[in-house]
CSV table of C-alpha atoms in Angstrom, one decimal:
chain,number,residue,atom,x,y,z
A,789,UNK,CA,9.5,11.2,5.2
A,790,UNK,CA,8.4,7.8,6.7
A,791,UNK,CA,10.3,5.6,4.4
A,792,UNK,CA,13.6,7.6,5.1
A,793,UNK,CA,12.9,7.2,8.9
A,794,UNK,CA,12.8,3.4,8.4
A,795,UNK,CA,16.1,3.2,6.6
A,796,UNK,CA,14.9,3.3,3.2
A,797,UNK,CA,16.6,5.2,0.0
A,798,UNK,CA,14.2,7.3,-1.8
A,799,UNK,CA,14.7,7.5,-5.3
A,800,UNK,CA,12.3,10.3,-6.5
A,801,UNK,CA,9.9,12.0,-6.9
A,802,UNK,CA,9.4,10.8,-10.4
A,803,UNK,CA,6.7,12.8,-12.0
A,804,UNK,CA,6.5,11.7,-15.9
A,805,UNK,CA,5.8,7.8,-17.3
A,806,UNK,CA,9.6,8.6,-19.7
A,807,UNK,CA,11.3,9.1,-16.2
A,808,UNK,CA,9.9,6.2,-14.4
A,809,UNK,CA,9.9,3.8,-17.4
A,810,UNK,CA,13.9,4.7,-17.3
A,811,UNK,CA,14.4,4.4,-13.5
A,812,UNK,CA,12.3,0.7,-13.9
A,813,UNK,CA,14.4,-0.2,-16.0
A,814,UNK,CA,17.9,0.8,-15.3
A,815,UNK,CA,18.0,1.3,-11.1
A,816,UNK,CA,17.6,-1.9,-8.6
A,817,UNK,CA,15.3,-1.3,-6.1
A,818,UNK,CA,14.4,-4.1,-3.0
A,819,UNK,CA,10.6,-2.5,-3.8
A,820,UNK,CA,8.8,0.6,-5.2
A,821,UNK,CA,6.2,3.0,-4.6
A,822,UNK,CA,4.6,3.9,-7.6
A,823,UNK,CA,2.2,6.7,-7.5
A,824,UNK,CA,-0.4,6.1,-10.4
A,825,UNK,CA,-1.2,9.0,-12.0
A,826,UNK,CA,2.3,10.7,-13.4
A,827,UNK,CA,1.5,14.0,-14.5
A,828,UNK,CA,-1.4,13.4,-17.5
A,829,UNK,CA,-0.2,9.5,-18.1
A,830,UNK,CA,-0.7,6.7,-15.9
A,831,UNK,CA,2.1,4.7,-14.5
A,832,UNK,CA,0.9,1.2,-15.8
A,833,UNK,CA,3.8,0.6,-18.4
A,834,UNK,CA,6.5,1.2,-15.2
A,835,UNK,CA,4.8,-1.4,-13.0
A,836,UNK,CA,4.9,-3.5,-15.7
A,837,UNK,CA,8.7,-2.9,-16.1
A,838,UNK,CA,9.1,-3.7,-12.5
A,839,UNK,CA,6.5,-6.6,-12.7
A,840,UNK,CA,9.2,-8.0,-15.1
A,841,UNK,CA,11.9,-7.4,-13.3
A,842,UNK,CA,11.0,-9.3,-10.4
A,843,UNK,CA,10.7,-6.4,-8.3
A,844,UNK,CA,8.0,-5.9,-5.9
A,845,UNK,CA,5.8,-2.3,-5.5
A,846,UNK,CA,3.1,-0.9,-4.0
A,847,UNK,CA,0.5,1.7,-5.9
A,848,UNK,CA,-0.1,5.2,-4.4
A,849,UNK,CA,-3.0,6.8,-5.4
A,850,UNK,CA,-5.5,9.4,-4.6
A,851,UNK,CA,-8.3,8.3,-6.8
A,852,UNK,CA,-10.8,6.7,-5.3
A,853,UNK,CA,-10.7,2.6,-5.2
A,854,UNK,CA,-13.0,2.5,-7.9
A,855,UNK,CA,-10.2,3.4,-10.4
A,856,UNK,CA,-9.3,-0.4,-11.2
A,857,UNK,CA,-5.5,-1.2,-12.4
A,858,UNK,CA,-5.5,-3.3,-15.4
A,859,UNK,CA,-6.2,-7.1,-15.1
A,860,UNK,CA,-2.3,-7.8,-15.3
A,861,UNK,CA,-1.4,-5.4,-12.5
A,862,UNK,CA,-4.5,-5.9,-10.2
A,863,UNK,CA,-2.9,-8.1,-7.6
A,864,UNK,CA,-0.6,-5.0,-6.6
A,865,UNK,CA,-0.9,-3.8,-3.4
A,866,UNK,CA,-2.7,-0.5,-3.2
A,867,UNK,CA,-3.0,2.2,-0.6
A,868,UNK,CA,-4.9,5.4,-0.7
A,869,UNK,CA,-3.5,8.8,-0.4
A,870,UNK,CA,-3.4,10.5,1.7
A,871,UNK,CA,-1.8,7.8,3.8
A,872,UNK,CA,-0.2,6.6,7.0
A,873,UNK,CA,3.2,6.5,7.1
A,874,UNK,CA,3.0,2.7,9.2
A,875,UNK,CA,0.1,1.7,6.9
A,876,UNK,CA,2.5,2.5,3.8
A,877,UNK,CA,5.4,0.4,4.9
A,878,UNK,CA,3.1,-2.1,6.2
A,879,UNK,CA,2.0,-2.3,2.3
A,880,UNK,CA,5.7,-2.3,1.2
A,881,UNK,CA,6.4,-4.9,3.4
A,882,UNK,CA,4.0,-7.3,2.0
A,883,UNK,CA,4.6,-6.2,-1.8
């Protein structure tokens, strides 16, 4: 995977809004990827864990752009999947 090629930790895959509320909430992370469609939920409430933590993500997605993040977490960085592997750390980077 790309971001274990750069020298990152991968904690995941998470796949249910309970697990990723938890892992927001209780793991430190220097920045997240947060894919937003877990299982039938969307991931909002995590972001906004991580929002309040201080700690900087990026969105994954394979909707298409016109699925808008609510107003609180539209200013996340966003990138479609399937992606790039440079073109996602280039995101992370800038989270």
């Amino acid at each position: 995977m790309a971001l274990n090629d750069a020298g990152c930790f991968v904690e995941g895959p998470i796949g249910s809004l309970p697990e990723a509320l938890r892992v927001a909430a209780a793991e430190d992370f220097d920045a997240a990827v947060v894919d937003i469609n877990l299982g039938d939920e969307f991931a909002w409430p995590a972001a906004r864990v991580l929002k309040a933590r201080g700690i900087p993500f990026i969105f994954a997605t394979g909707y298409a752009a016109s699925l808008e993040a609510p107003a609180d977490l539209s200013d996340a960085p966003r990138v479609e999947k399937p992606f790039d592997p440079k073109r996602l750390l280039s995101a992370l980077s800038s989270a």
